[in-house]
mmCIF file of C-alpha atoms and ligand atoms in Angstrom:
data_model
loop_
_atom_site.group_PDB
_atom_site.id
_atom_site.type_symbol
_atom_site.label_atom_id
_atom_site.label_comp_id
_atom_site.label_asym_id
_atom_site.label_seq_id
_atom_site.Cartn_x
_atom_site.Cartn_y
_atom_site.Cartn_z
ATOM 1 C CA MET A 5 0.000 0.000 0.000
ATOM 2 C CA THR A 6 2.926 2.341 0.593
ATOM 3 C CA GLN A 7 4.817 1.448 -2.555
ATOM 4 C CA GLY A 8 5.729 4.295 -4.894
ATOM 5 C CA CYS A 9 5.800 6.662 -1.938
ATOM 6 C CA GLU A 10 7.368 10.040 -1.633
ATOM 7 C CA PRO A 11 8.867 10.889 1.743
ATOM 8 C CA MET A 12 6.810 13.510 3.512
ATOM 9 C CA THR A 13 8.445 16.671 4.714
ATOM 10 C CA ASN A 14 7.482 16.209 8.342
ATOM 11 C CA GLU A 15 10.796 14.685 9.362
ATOM 12 C CA ILE A 16 11.154 15.999 12.863
ATOM 13 C CA ASP A 17 13.239 14.875 15.733
ATOM 14 C CA ARG A 18 10.582 13.291 17.930
ATOM 15 C CA ALA A 19 11.146 12.495 21.572
ATOM 16 C CA ARG A 20 12.630 9.010 21.810
ATOM 17 C CA PRO A 21 9.855 6.688 22.962
ATOM 18 C CA ALA A 22 10.170 5.125 26.410
ATOM 19 C CA GLU A 23 8.954 1.867 24.922
ATOM 20 C CA PRO A 24 10.718 -0.342 22.375
ATOM 21 C CA ARG A 25 9.277 0.746 19.022
ATOM 22 C CA GLY A 26 10.503 1.537 15.538
ATOM 23 C CA ARG A 27 12.949 -1.245 14.624
ATOM 24 C CA GLY A 28 10.426 -3.875 13.598
ATOM 25 C CA PHE A 29 8.406 -6.391 15.591
ATOM 26 C CA ALA A 30 11.162 -8.975 16.227
ATOM 27 C CA ALA A 31 13.887 -6.473 17.198
ATOM 28 C CA ASP A 32 11.529 -4.451 19.403
ATOM 29 C CA VAL A 33 10.267 -7.572 21.208
ATOM 30 C CA LEU A 34 13.788 -8.866 21.873
ATOM 31 C CA ASP A 35 14.885 -5.406 23.062
ATOM 32 C CA GLY A 36 11.833 -4.955 25.315
ATOM 33 C CA LEU A 37 12.147 -8.354 26.964
ATOM 34 C CA SER A 38 15.884 -7.844 27.580
ATOM 35 C CA ARG A 39 15.317 -4.743 29.715
ATOM 36 C CA PRO A 40 15.541 -4.924 33.525
ATOM 37 C CA GLU A 41 11.848 -3.893 33.568
ATOM 38 C CA LYS A 42 10.351 -5.868 30.697
ATOM 39 C CA ARG A 43 8.266 -3.850 28.279
ATOM 40 C CA LEU A 44 6.456 -4.385 24.974
ATOM 41 C CA SER A 45 5.005 -1.654 22.786
ATOM 42 C CA CYS A 46 1.216 -1.280 22.648
ATOM 43 C CA LEU A 47 1.642 -0.657 18.918
ATOM 44 C CA TYR A 48 1.954 -4.440 18.543
ATOM 45 C CA PHE A 49 -1.471 -5.155 20.023
ATOM 46 C CA TYR A 50 -2.989 -4.413 16.648
ATOM 47 C CA ASP A 51 -2.595 -7.386 14.361
ATOM 48 C CA ALA A 52 -5.851 -8.645 12.764
ATOM 49 C CA VAL A 53 -6.809 -10.587 15.924
ATOM 50 C CA GLY A 54 -5.975 -7.594 18.153
ATOM 51 C CA CYS A 55 -8.024 -5.197 15.992
ATOM 52 C CA ASP A 56 -11.044 -7.520 16.259
ATOM 53 C CA LEU A 57 -10.601 -7.805 20.029
ATOM 54 C CA PHE A 58 -10.346 -4.029 20.325
ATOM 55 C CA ASP A 59 -13.613 -3.692 18.413
ATOM 56 C CA GLU A 60 -15.176 -6.076 20.919
ATOM 57 C CA ILE A 61 -13.820 -3.944 23.789
ATOM 58 C CA THR A 62 -15.508 -0.858 22.334
ATOM 59 C CA ARG A 63 -18.897 -2.594 22.662
ATOM 60 C CA LEU A 64 -18.432 -3.532 26.351
ATOM 61 C CA PRO A 65 -20.666 -1.772 28.895
ATOM 62 C CA ASP A 66 -17.620 -0.949 31.090
ATOM 63 C CA TYR A 67 -15.676 0.659 28.235
ATOM 64 C CA TYR A 68 -17.272 4.114 28.360
ATOM 65 C CA PRO A 69 -14.742 5.985 26.092
ATOM 66 C CA THR A 70 -16.148 4.741 22.766
ATOM 67 C CA ARG A 71 -19.772 5.151 23.771
ATOM 68 C CA VAL A 72 -19.274 8.653 25.168
ATOM 69 C CA GLU A 73 -17.014 9.917 22.368
ATOM 70 C CA THR A 74 -19.458 8.554 19.784
ATOM 71 C CA ASP A 75 -22.300 10.491 21.424
ATOM 72 C CA ILE A 76 -20.214 13.683 21.458
ATOM 73 C CA LEU A 77 -19.383 13.253 17.749
ATOM 74 C CA ALA A 78 -23.033 12.584 16.907
ATOM 75 C CA SER A 79 -24.131 15.723 18.764
ATOM 76 C CA HIS A 80 -21.384 18.089 17.593
ATOM 77 C CA GLY A 81 -19.801 16.543 14.497
ATOM 78 C CA GLU A 82 -21.312 19.162 12.220
ATOM 79 C CA GLU A 83 -19.689 22.019 14.184
ATOM 80 C CA MET A 84 -16.378 20.137 14.315
ATOM 81 C CA LEU A 85 -16.221 19.964 10.538
ATOM 82 C CA ASP A 86 -17.940 23.260 9.744
ATOM 83 C CA GLY A 87 -16.482 24.809 6.643
ATOM 84 C CA ALA A 88 -15.173 21.461 5.350
ATOM 85 C CA SER A 89 -15.706 21.969 1.643
ATOM 86 C CA GLU A 90 -15.225 19.593 -1.246
ATOM 87 C CA GLU A 91 -11.569 20.662 -1.347
ATOM 88 C CA ALA A 92 -10.867 19.579 2.227
ATOM 89 C CA ALA A 93 -8.975 16.356 2.949
ATOM 90 C CA LEU A 94 -9.566 14.386 6.141
ATOM 91 C CA PHE A 95 -6.587 12.534 7.658
ATOM 92 C CA GLU A 96 -7.169 10.102 10.488
ATOM 93 C CA PHE A 97 -4.504 8.846 12.877
ATOM 94 C CA GLY A 98 -5.132 5.321 14.214
ATOM 95 C CA SER A 99 -8.399 4.930 12.306
ATOM 96 C CA GLY A 100 -9.129 1.304 13.304
ATOM 97 C CA SER A 101 -12.635 0.434 12.111
ATOM 98 C CA SER A 102 -13.346 4.082 11.032
ATOM 99 C CA ARG A 103 -16.788 3.789 12.663
ATOM 100 C CA LYS A 104 -16.439 7.188 14.353
ATOM 101 C CA THR A 105 -15.281 8.717 11.080
ATOM 102 C CA GLU A 106 -18.502 7.581 9.490
ATOM 103 C CA ILE A 107 -20.366 9.845 11.923
ATOM 104 C CA LEU A 108 -18.292 12.820 10.764
ATOM 105 C CA LEU A 109 -18.579 11.923 7.079
ATOM 106 C CA GLU A 110 -22.377 11.819 7.354
ATOM 107 C CA ARG A 111 -22.220 15.405 8.634
ATOM 108 C CA ALA A 112 -19.741 16.715 6.045
ATOM 109 C CA PRO A 113 -21.229 15.442 2.771
ATOM 110 C CA LEU A 114 -18.939 17.589 0.645
ATOM 111 C CA LEU A 115 -15.682 16.069 1.874
ATOM 112 C CA SER A 116 -14.137 14.180 -1.021
ATOM 113 C CA LEU A 117 -10.830 12.768 0.270
ATOM 114 C CA TYR A 118 -10.179 10.613 3.333
ATOM 115 C CA ALA A 119 -6.733 9.268 4.262
ATOM 116 C CA PRO A 120 -6.848 6.873 7.249
ATOM 117 C CA ILE A 121 -3.485 5.909 8.759
ATOM 118 C CA ASP A 122 -3.197 2.731 10.825
ATOM 119 C CA VAL A 123 -0.757 -0.118 11.437
ATOM 120 C CA CYS A 124 -3.598 -2.628 11.104
ATOM 121 C CA ALA A 125 -3.881 -3.443 7.380
ATOM 122 C CA SER A 126 -6.984 -5.628 7.805
ATOM 123 C CA ALA A 127 -8.859 -2.802 9.570
ATOM 124 C CA LEU A 128 -7.896 -0.387 6.766
ATOM 125 C CA ASP A 129 -9.107 -2.823 4.092
ATOM 126 C CA ASN A 130 -12.448 -3.397 5.823
ATOM 127 C CA ALA A 131 -12.992 0.318 6.414
ATOM 128 C CA ARG A 132 -12.163 1.196 2.816
ATOM 129 C CA ALA A 133 -14.652 -1.327 1.434
ATOM 130 C CA ARG A 134 -17.413 -0.180 3.779
ATOM 131 C CA LEU A 135 -16.861 3.561 3.259
ATOM 132 C CA ALA A 136 -16.521 3.239 -0.528
ATOM 133 C CA ALA A 137 -19.942 1.540 -0.654
ATOM 134 C CA ARG A 138 -21.555 4.072 1.684
ATOM 135 C CA PHE A 139 -19.973 7.278 0.275
ATOM 136 C CA PRO A 140 -19.438 6.687 -3.473
ATOM 137 C CA HIS A 141 -18.131 10.244 -4.074
ATOM 138 C CA LEU A 142 -15.410 9.857 -1.398
ATOM 139 C CA ARG A 143 -11.874 8.914 -2.357
ATOM 140 C CA VAL A 144 -10.483 6.691 0.422
ATOM 141 C CA SER A 145 -6.705 6.479 0.399
ATOM 142 C CA PRO A 146 -5.498 4.258 3.287
ATOM 143 C CA ILE A 147 -1.917 4.370 4.544
ATOM 144 C CA ALA A 148 -0.612 1.344 6.462
ATOM 145 C CA ALA A 149 2.033 2.986 8.639
ATOM 146 C CA ASP A 150 3.127 3.941 12.145
ATOM 147 C CA PHE A 151 2.033 7.560 12.457
ATOM 148 C CA SER A 152 4.526 8.150 15.285
ATOM 149 C CA ARG A 153 7.286 7.955 12.687
ATOM 150 C CA PRO A 154 7.655 10.045 9.538
ATOM 151 C CA VAL A 155 4.862 8.844 7.238
ATOM 152 C CA ALA A 156 5.428 8.383 3.513
ATOM 153 C CA LEU A 157 2.458 9.575 1.471
ATOM 154 C CA PRO A 158 1.659 7.555 -1.665
ATOM 155 C CA ARG A 159 2.547 9.667 -4.714
ATOM 156 C CA ASP A 160 -1.010 9.859 -6.084
ATOM 157 C CA LEU A 161 -2.340 10.962 -2.680
ATOM 158 C CA ALA A 162 0.383 13.617 -2.404
ATOM 159 C CA GLU A 163 -0.673 14.932 -5.832
ATOM 160 C CA ASP A 164 -4.362 14.940 -4.912
ATOM 161 C CA LEU A 165 -3.614 16.887 -1.722
ATOM 162 C CA ALA A 166 -2.236 19.904 -3.574
ATOM 163 C CA GLY A 167 -4.220 23.021 -2.619
ATOM 164 C CA ARG A 168 -6.579 21.144 -0.285
ATOM 165 C CA ARG A 169 -7.233 22.273 3.280
ATOM 166 C CA ARG A 170 -6.261 19.473 5.671
ATOM 167 C CA ILE A 171 -8.262 18.358 8.677
ATOM 168 C CA GLY A 172 -6.957 15.717 11.087
ATOM 169 C CA PHE A 173 -9.044 13.376 13.217
ATOM 170 C CA PHE A 174 -7.391 11.571 16.140
ATOM 171 C CA PRO A 175 -10.128 9.883 18.208
ATOM 172 C CA GLY A 176 -10.154 7.092 20.781
ATOM 173 C CA SER A 177 -7.762 8.847 23.201
ATOM 174 C CA THR A 178 -4.940 7.097 21.355
ATOM 175 C CA ILE A 179 -2.914 10.235 22.252
ATOM 176 C CA GLY A 180 -3.000 8.847 25.818
ATOM 177 C CA ASN A 181 -0.777 5.934 24.750
ATOM 178 C CA PHE A 182 2.090 8.385 24.425
ATOM 179 C CA ALA A 183 4.020 9.794 27.393
ATOM 180 C CA PRO A 184 3.541 13.576 27.685
ATOM 181 C CA GLU A 185 6.849 14.438 25.977
ATOM 182 C CA GLU A 186 6.146 12.006 23.118
ATOM 183 C CA ALA A 187 2.586 13.336 22.836
ATOM 184 C CA ARG A 188 3.983 16.834 22.374
ATOM 185 C CA GLY A 189 6.306 15.585 19.595
ATOM 186 C CA LEU A 190 3.424 13.765 17.940
ATOM 187 C CA LEU A 191 1.110 16.788 18.062
ATOM 188 C CA LEU A 192 3.891 18.888 16.584
ATOM 189 C CA ALA A 193 4.385 16.386 13.734
ATOM 190 C CA MET A 194 0.634 16.376 13.070
ATOM 191 C CA ARG A 195 0.631 20.174 12.929
ATOM 192 C CA LEU A 196 3.377 20.060 10.311
ATOM 193 C CA LEU A 197 1.523 17.413 8.286
ATOM 194 C CA LEU A 198 -1.766 19.323 8.378
ATOM 195 C CA GLY A 199 -0.047 22.597 7.502
ATOM 196 C CA PRO A 200 -0.787 26.263 8.332
ATOM 197 C CA GLY A 201 -4.516 26.789 8.968
ATOM 198 C CA GLY A 202 -5.016 23.030 9.384
ATOM 199 C CA ARG A 203 -7.396 21.707 12.022
ATOM 200 C CA LEU A 204 -7.100 18.712 14.336
ATOM 201 C CA ILE A 205 -10.039 17.110 16.153
ATOM 202 C CA VAL A 206 -8.657 15.013 19.049
ATOM 203 C CA GLY A 207 -10.513 12.729 21.444
ATOM 204 C CA VAL A 208 -8.999 12.731 24.938
ATOM 205 C CA ASP A 209 -10.076 10.675 27.934
ATOM 206 C CA LEU A 210 -10.465 12.738 31.106
ATOM 207 C CA LYS A 211 -9.157 12.174 34.640
ATOM 208 C CA LYS A 212 -11.803 10.668 36.866
ATOM 209 C CA GLU A 213 -12.578 8.298 39.718
ATOM 210 C CA PRO A 214 -9.954 5.471 39.566
ATOM 211 C CA SER A 215 -12.578 2.719 39.982
ATOM 212 C CA ARG A 216 -14.309 3.847 36.778
ATOM 213 C CA LEU A 217 -10.992 3.782 34.924
ATOM 214 C CA ILE A 218 -9.973 0.376 36.209
ATOM 215 C CA ALA A 219 -13.360 -1.133 35.282
ATOM 216 C CA ALA A 220 -12.853 0.104 31.712
ATOM 217 C CA TYR A 221 -9.465 -1.645 31.443
ATOM 218 C CA ASN A 222 -10.325 -4.796 33.368
ATOM 219 C CA ASP A 223 -13.762 -5.759 32.162
ATOM 220 C CA ALA A 224 -15.790 -8.493 33.790
ATOM 221 C CA ARG A 225 -15.967 -10.569 30.583
ATOM 222 C CA GLY A 226 -12.175 -10.753 30.203
ATOM 223 C CA VAL A 227 -12.039 -9.249 26.701
ATOM 224 C CA THR A 228 -9.344 -6.727 27.688
ATOM 225 C CA ALA A 229 -7.382 -9.593 29.240
ATOM 226 C CA ALA A 230 -7.622 -11.506 25.944
ATOM 227 C CA PHE A 231 -6.547 -8.350 24.057
ATOM 228 C CA ASN A 232 -3.490 -7.951 26.316
ATOM 229 C CA LEU A 233 -2.564 -11.657 26.133
ATOM 230 C CA ASN A 234 -2.883 -11.588 22.336
ATOM 231 C CA LEU A 235 0.455 -9.779 22.352
ATOM 232 C CA LEU A 236 2.137 -12.956 23.634
ATOM 233 C CA ALA A 237 0.045 -15.071 21.244
ATOM 234 C CA ARG A 238 1.214 -12.836 18.381
ATOM 235 C CA ILE A 239 4.856 -13.349 19.431
ATOM 236 C CA ASN A 240 4.196 -17.103 19.382
ATOM 237 C CA ARG A 241 2.520 -16.912 15.933
ATOM 238 C CA GLU A 242 4.899 -14.558 14.172
ATOM 239 C CA LEU A 243 8.225 -15.093 15.934
ATOM 240 C CA GLY A 244 7.900 -18.767 16.835
ATOM 241 C CA GLY A 245 7.777 -17.745 20.502
ATOM 242 C CA GLY A 246 7.271 -20.238 23.296
ATOM 243 C CA PHE A 247 5.005 -18.310 25.694
ATOM 244 C CA ASP A 248 2.593 -20.439 27.707
ATOM 245 C CA LEU A 249 -0.345 -18.050 27.826
ATOM 246 C CA SER A 250 -1.854 -19.714 30.892
ATOM 247 C CA GLY A 251 1.301 -18.666 32.783
ATOM 248 C CA PHE A 252 0.451 -14.932 32.546
ATOM 249 C CA GLY A 253 -2.364 -12.807 33.936
ATOM 250 C CA HIS A 254 -3.763 -9.427 32.834
ATOM 251 C CA GLN A 255 -3.398 -6.478 35.226
ATOM 252 C CA ALA A 256 -4.575 -2.863 34.997
ATOM 253 C CA ILE A 257 -3.635 -0.295 37.646
ATOM 254 C CA TYR A 258 -4.117 3.467 37.904
ATOM 255 C CA ASP A 259 -1.059 5.520 38.848
ATOM 256 C CA GLU A 260 -2.810 8.629 40.125
ATOM 257 C CA ARG A 261 0.384 10.684 40.462
ATOM 258 C CA ALA A 262 1.350 10.070 36.829
ATOM 259 C CA GLY A 263 -2.291 10.261 35.686
ATOM 260 C CA ARG A 264 -2.178 7.033 33.723
ATOM 261 C CA VAL A 265 -3.634 3.552 33.588
ATOM 262 C CA GLU A 266 -0.909 0.941 33.135
ATOM 263 C CA MET A 267 -1.571 -2.456 31.612
ATOM 264 C CA ARG A 268 0.718 -5.355 32.375
ATOM 265 C CA LEU A 269 1.063 -9.096 31.899
ATOM 266 C CA VAL A 270 2.141 -10.698 35.150
ATOM 267 C CA SER A 271 3.924 -14.040 35.326
ATOM 268 C CA ARG A 272 1.975 -16.476 37.498
ATOM 269 C CA ARG A 273 5.077 -18.572 38.264
ATOM 270 C CA ARG A 274 8.784 -18.906 37.653
ATOM 271 C CA GLN A 275 9.185 -19.741 33.975
ATOM 272 C CA THR A 276 11.278 -19.302 30.847
ATOM 273 C CA ALA A 277 10.040 -18.417 27.371
ATOM 274 C CA THR A 278 12.184 -18.948 24.284
ATOM 275 C CA ILE A 279 11.865 -16.494 21.406
ATOM 276 C CA ALA A 280 13.978 -16.617 18.271
ATOM 277 C CA GLY A 281 16.461 -18.902 20.050
ATOM 278 C CA ARG A 282 16.803 -16.617 23.089
ATOM 279 C CA ASP A 283 15.659 -17.537 26.581
ATOM 280 C CA PHE A 284 13.804 -15.008 28.724
ATOM 281 C CA ALA A 285 13.416 -15.858 32.398
ATOM 282 C CA PHE A 286 10.466 -14.638 34.485
ATOM 283 C CA SER A 287 10.187 -14.758 38.239
ATOM 284 C CA ARG A 288 6.801 -15.288 39.889
ATOM 285 C CA GLY A 289 4.945 -11.937 39.908
ATOM 286 C CA GLU A 290 7.290 -10.322 37.381
ATOM 287 C CA ALA A 291 5.461 -8.009 34.967
ATOM 288 C CA ILE A 292 5.751 -7.108 31.302
ATOM 289 C CA HIS A 293 4.529 -3.531 30.889
ATOM 290 C CA THR A 294 2.353 -3.423 27.760
ATOM 291 C CA GLU A 295 0.485 -0.090 27.697
ATOM 292 C CA ASP A 296 0.154 3.338 29.279
ATOM 293 C CA CYS A 297 -3.084 5.301 28.909
ATOM 294 C CA TYR A 298 -2.553 8.863 30.106
ATOM 295 C CA LYS A 299 -5.606 10.800 31.253
ATOM 296 C CA TYR A 300 -5.851 14.578 31.066
ATOM 297 C CA ALA A 301 -7.809 17.424 32.616
ATOM 298 C CA VAL A 302 -9.222 19.661 29.857
ATOM 299 C CA ASP A 303 -6.765 22.475 30.634
ATOM 300 C CA GLU A 304 -3.816 20.076 30.812
ATOM 301 C CA PHE A 305 -4.511 18.898 27.293
ATOM 302 C CA ARG A 306 -4.978 22.446 25.989
ATOM 303 C CA ALA A 307 -1.597 23.372 27.512
ATOM 304 C CA ALA A 308 0.047 20.308 25.900
ATOM 305 C CA ALA A 309 -1.413 21.281 22.514
ATOM 306 C CA SER A 310 -0.211 24.875 22.907
ATOM 307 C CA GLY A 311 3.244 23.528 23.692
ATOM 308 C CA ALA A 312 3.188 21.826 20.277
ATOM 309 C CA GLY A 313 2.290 25.108 18.548
ATOM 310 C CA TRP A 314 -1.476 24.550 18.196
ATOM 311 C CA LEU A 315 -4.141 27.137 18.999
ATOM 312 C CA PRO A 316 -6.633 25.336 21.259
ATOM 313 C CA GLY A 317 -10.226 26.098 20.261
ATOM 314 C CA ARG A 318 -13.580 24.609 21.179
ATOM 315 C CA VAL A 319 -13.880 21.648 23.568
ATOM 316 C CA TRP A 320 -16.872 19.322 23.686
ATOM 317 C CA THR A 321 -17.538 17.035 26.669
ATOM 318 C CA ASP A 322 -20.398 14.893 27.978
ATOM 319 C CA ALA A 323 -22.624 15.741 30.960
ATOM 320 C CA GLU A 324 -20.580 13.513 33.313
ATOM 321 C CA ALA A 325 -17.247 14.979 32.084
ATOM 322 C CA LEU A 326 -15.891 11.525 31.239
ATOM 323 C CA PHE A 327 -14.425 12.323 27.816
ATOM 324 C CA SER A 328 -13.432 15.390 25.796
ATOM 325 C CA VAL A 329 -13.066 16.237 22.127
ATOM 326 C CA HIS A 330 -10.760 19.179 21.330
ATOM 327 C CA GLU A 331 -10.521 21.409 18.301
ATOM 328 C CA LEU A 332 -6.978 22.593 17.578
ATOM 329 C CA THR A 333 -6.019 25.001 14.813
ATOM 330 C CA ALA A 334 -2.577 25.483 13.305
ATOM 331 C CA PRO A 335 -1.510 29.131 13.072
ATOM 332 C CA LEU A 336 -1.293 30.523 9.548
ATOM 333 C CA GLN A 337 2.354 31.486 10.005
HETATM 334 C C1 SAM B 411 -7.361 2.770 20.738
HETATM 335 S S1 SAM B 411 -7.565 2.195 19.086
HETATM 336 C C2 SAM B 411 -8.654 3.462 18.456
HETATM 337 C C3 SAM B 411 -9.364 3.057 17.196
HETATM 338 C C4 SAM B 411 -10.375 4.085 16.674
HETATM 339 N N1 SAM B 411 -9.695 5.284 16.238
HETATM 340 C C5 SAM B 411 -11.372 4.436 17.741
HETATM 341 O O1 SAM B 411 -11.364 5.583 18.182
HETATM 342 O O2 SAM B 411 -12.157 3.565 18.122
HETATM 343 C C6 SAM B 411 -6.030 2.632 18.396
HETATM 344 C C7 SAM B 411 -5.932 2.443 16.896
HETATM 345 O O3 SAM B 411 -4.784 3.141 16.465
HETATM 346 C C8 SAM B 411 -3.904 2.270 15.794
HETATM 347 N N2 SAM B 411 -2.555 2.699 16.203
HETATM 348 C C9 SAM B 411 -2.073 2.809 17.463
HETATM 349 N N3 SAM B 411 -0.838 3.320 17.436
HETATM 350 C C10 SAM B 411 -0.544 3.544 16.128
HETATM 351 C C11 SAM B 411 0.580 4.076 15.465
HETATM 352 N N4 SAM B 411 1.648 4.477 16.149
HETATM 353 N N5 SAM B 411 0.557 4.177 14.118
HETATM 354 C C12 SAM B 411 -0.544 3.771 13.406
HETATM 355 N N6 SAM B 411 -1.639 3.250 13.986
HETATM 356 C C13 SAM B 411 -1.642 3.143 15.332
HETATM 357 C C14 SAM B 411 -4.266 0.873 16.219
HETATM 358 O O4 SAM B 411 -3.966 -0.078 15.213
HETATM 359 C C15 SAM B 411 -5.774 1.008 16.449
HETATM 360 O O5 SAM B 411 -6.506 0.778 15.291
#
């Protein structure tokens, strides 16, 4: 999908991620498991199985973020995209199923170009087929890439973008998977991609009662546990790994001081797993850190966006103040 690409001009020196990411699945896994505090990147949750499990999570009663953000988009989507003419292009970062995008597209019937970016190729393929059938006038130009690294735009998309106003959509509080310094680098890169006068609509989960947060990441039906464990299953499938999945348990905790939910896989006993010919020893209770989900107060996120050169604009939230959607505008100069 990215063949015949032209490098984009948003090569910026991003903050080095705390987690092992960027050298390919095998190298990042071996690096992460060799660290004194074992760590795997949440980027690798999203193979085809992981994308399907995430979709299942979004339908769980405990997982309020999707339900609440969807309601906010349905109520205010028209305002969010006001002025989006036929010439505007919509980029989406971490588009997944593109279900939320569909809500925006229904409210901006003139929009004629949509470029979803995701690491999950199967999700991009499904979304393209569905959106093409539903919006025949819309050109859907998916990009299978890691948006936290410089993204190469396919040549024909780059040509089609000439003179178009760019709008970015970054829902799902995926921004929360990045540590604050990385999030700033990412927002800066998005500003450069969207260009002067560009707009970014970002969904951000809000700080709240820890019990509500923990329930969302440790659901009663065990779907989040299966999603977390799929990372080890993926290592077994793709790298010939020897993880015994029954030897690990899912854990989600809220670090109130840092303002983040942490997901881990905890070894239930002393054990060794062999991956690509290398042995990794685990003591009983030892954890592999798999994901951070930072939560923000509205003003904290506005300050972070300002720090990346954005002009914070309107903010939409729900009546219980569980979730927020922010409008950011890139200065003209
Ligand atoms: C939390 S899910 C959100 C999905 C959807 N946007 C929503 O709001 O329901 C994160 C999505 O972003 C994708 N993703 C996460 N990190 C990514 C990255 N660095 N580059 C590209 N895609 C990424 C995942 O594959 C997944 O589809």
